[in-house]
Each structure stands twice: as structure tokens, then as C-alpha cells.
Steps between C-alpha positions, in 0.01 A plus 500: 500500500365757255164509654643539844710797374211678322282440818768660713530793275123549501482476874780757565322810649728762353617351176298632216701442187757232405668569164639216312784546248639269236359177368161381626484160678172353392494265799509801725224691316273199439512362859172440678227703323359590846788722575479874396755657295384852564829594668718377212626747225705368218750732325454331156304208347640370176208377284450244363824330618382508860158416632239439215213746474257265677740468792560889489125546544477268795802665664373856440155392645680415817633850529834487329629826368785576251668824402602391152415236240728413217304346202757308299500360147184320398326616816191710560319621801134502564345815617277298721767394734410628843834651590543839653773750576711436189708789404716380234445272181775369272393363162707294252404624149462147405239431753159376380286763342557800740228715346234241597570514867722793602262795467235311706767418770592860522135616555485247794825597660484856626838465700677402180757776440752354253502262200840395357499339148825311405622283212587528134152621401445253211144426602275602198231604742739753643441850347123464433410680822584850609703373821695276286601762229822609645721197399405548130562878534848457639587228255400716215693788628814284560479366132461857365813604673686174399537402859302178512801284455696662781228556763224277621183604675422250771236630747280792600289602798165653518382684810148583597465877517163510681300223675221491246693551184466239220794303403539686155571811706771347716849680457818342376735580795791268435678329207786263473757494219760234431794679328683255270760756366634827604290670231185364652521750794320740246191284560456704839463807279227319287317407815508851624348617161206266566478579877634831570412477872621148559596467860680158505741328276688193508812438281665157487808387302614142435754350738733425193550562131443871429745599214533867611515677838259773590644825599368625832480849346264354239296326767464806705412740199233265404337462842515880572234540231255313711393791710237324705706191588473416861607131509793346306602139517823396334582120454834335395631840361847531657711279278354674196559855616802721402588747776700782344648593836617138552375224728546483872718187452855524644735346248745416781240308705260208423196686603182277491284574198198560725660788671622650176152473348347647821732789507472581120125461491459722820702768319287470190189513715611827677563663161157391376333637821688820453402527124137407535315690780188277470687178584432375843593123514769294305517131533832325381512133436810331369679175488850373406777246558852573639768255379814411703707330246788411719275325755264367227204647684205715407264695701160605381346817637167685491426850579152653582503853635210762519593878531273775598576871406495729805373857456864622469542228220730308711459108479346291779522132497162352592567132411831329436587129435847382389535117456807290420524139408825325479566160315 
């Protein structure tokens, strides 16, 4: 069946690219080695949990392309793999000896634009090389400001500035901070002190368990100092925020929590956009549970909205997803 499908795709006169999203089906990719995969583009390959390196080599030799590879814990990636067109690479900090293969891989991948490092950065090999120094710099700064217990640095992104630039010269363009307590929001100022022109910032809070609410005034005043910030991503923050003007909830009605969170966070986003002229995109992700005690029912919900600031600083919704799940 897979061979017939691949043959039909290859024979189609006007079809040039077939993009595959989600998990790879090895049976599909490994079907008859005589069939070309030159029209197939994978969004992401997870390595080594998906095809082994020897299998990847065979698939790439048949013309398979991928936009992104995620190198997971204990994995490594040979620079000799014959893949082309890769634009993004994600690297778990616990992957196998990144310094032994990553620079060579970058040299052989001229289309590679972005490398994202994620994890807890406990690998002793981390920090020995220029492009790995940022985690130790921000950890040291957080400890100096007594913030290490209330804010955790979880990821950073490097971007290639010019096609020929060495990995050591790539720029840090995004960082992710996990805020454990309200005081941890000051970690954003620490990040700004290290990267004054930082264009992208992700802030995430735990779904439960914070002892103190974070005033939106404090959040706004902190972020306003990031004068070059263009992209902001806020995750699981609504339940931990204190809105001085009150929430959108109507005490006389059982308004679904998703709608309340959406309205409150839109209002906060509008304020941020007005206060920070450089800000162009804000993505809001949140989750929660609504309980109906009388009916003994609960409804889980999730919210994912991306706003763009127009020239007049009004908000435009460019992506929106509200999902409900009832027991």
C-alpha cells in the first residue's frame, strides 16, 4: 500500500512537495527502497527515538528532506548524514557530547538558521564552549540576585546571523524562564542585563502551587524595560496574576474560565503593546478546570491565542484556539 502511494505521489505531474506532520510511520518511509522520497518533507524528526541513524542515512539517500531535527537525551547526530534543507535543530542539553558533532554539522548545513537548546543544563560538558556559555552566565546572575530558587532557566535559541558565520558567533535570540514564585519575574530583568537587545522571551508559570500572586503592574513594569522585545510568549499565567482593575468575571453568572482568561489576558496584552512600542507578537497559552459542584461535573479547557500589534497598536488576532473537555 505504501509503495503504491509513494509511486502515485512521484508520478503526479504538478505535485512537488508533500509535507508530513506528526509521528513518522517507519513502514511508510522504509517501504520499497526503489521508490524515491524526493517529494517528501518531514516537519520534524525525533532522534534517536525515531529511525536509527543508519536508517536515516538510507532515507536521506532516497531524497527525504526534513525541516527540523530534535536531538533528544543521549542522542547525537553525525555531520556526515546526507540530509539537506534543514532549517531548525533542537538539542537536549543531555545529548551525547554536543561539542563533538554540532560545529561540524553546522558547517555542512548552510540552510540551518536556528538551534534551540533545552533542558536543565546539568551536563558538565556544557559551558566549555563559547556557544554554550550563556546558561552558566544566566545561572550565575540569577544566583547573584538571589533569584535562583524562584526562577529557572529552561531553554535558549541561537540564530545564524550570516550564512558563513561560525557557531561561536551565532546570536542568542530567545530565552525561556520558568517562574516559580512572583518574585521570579525579576529574572526577566537579569536576562535583559545580559542580552540588552533580546528580541524574544518566553515566561511560564506552574499550573498550581504559587504562594503569591503577581500583580500585572509589576509584570508590565518589568517587561517595559526590555526595549527591543518583539515576541512575548506567556504560559499558564492567568491564575497567578492579580488584576488591580478586577477580572472580567461576572459574579452573577457562571462564566466559563476559558472566556474569563481570554478576556483578562487580552486586556493585559493590549496594555503591554501600548507600553512597549517594540512589541509585535504576543502568544498566550493557558489551561484550567471549571467545576460544577451541583452537577458533579468538571470541564477542562485550554487557550492558545496569538496577537499581532497593528501600526496603531490595536490588537489583531492571527491565531486562536479554545478547547473544552467535559467529564
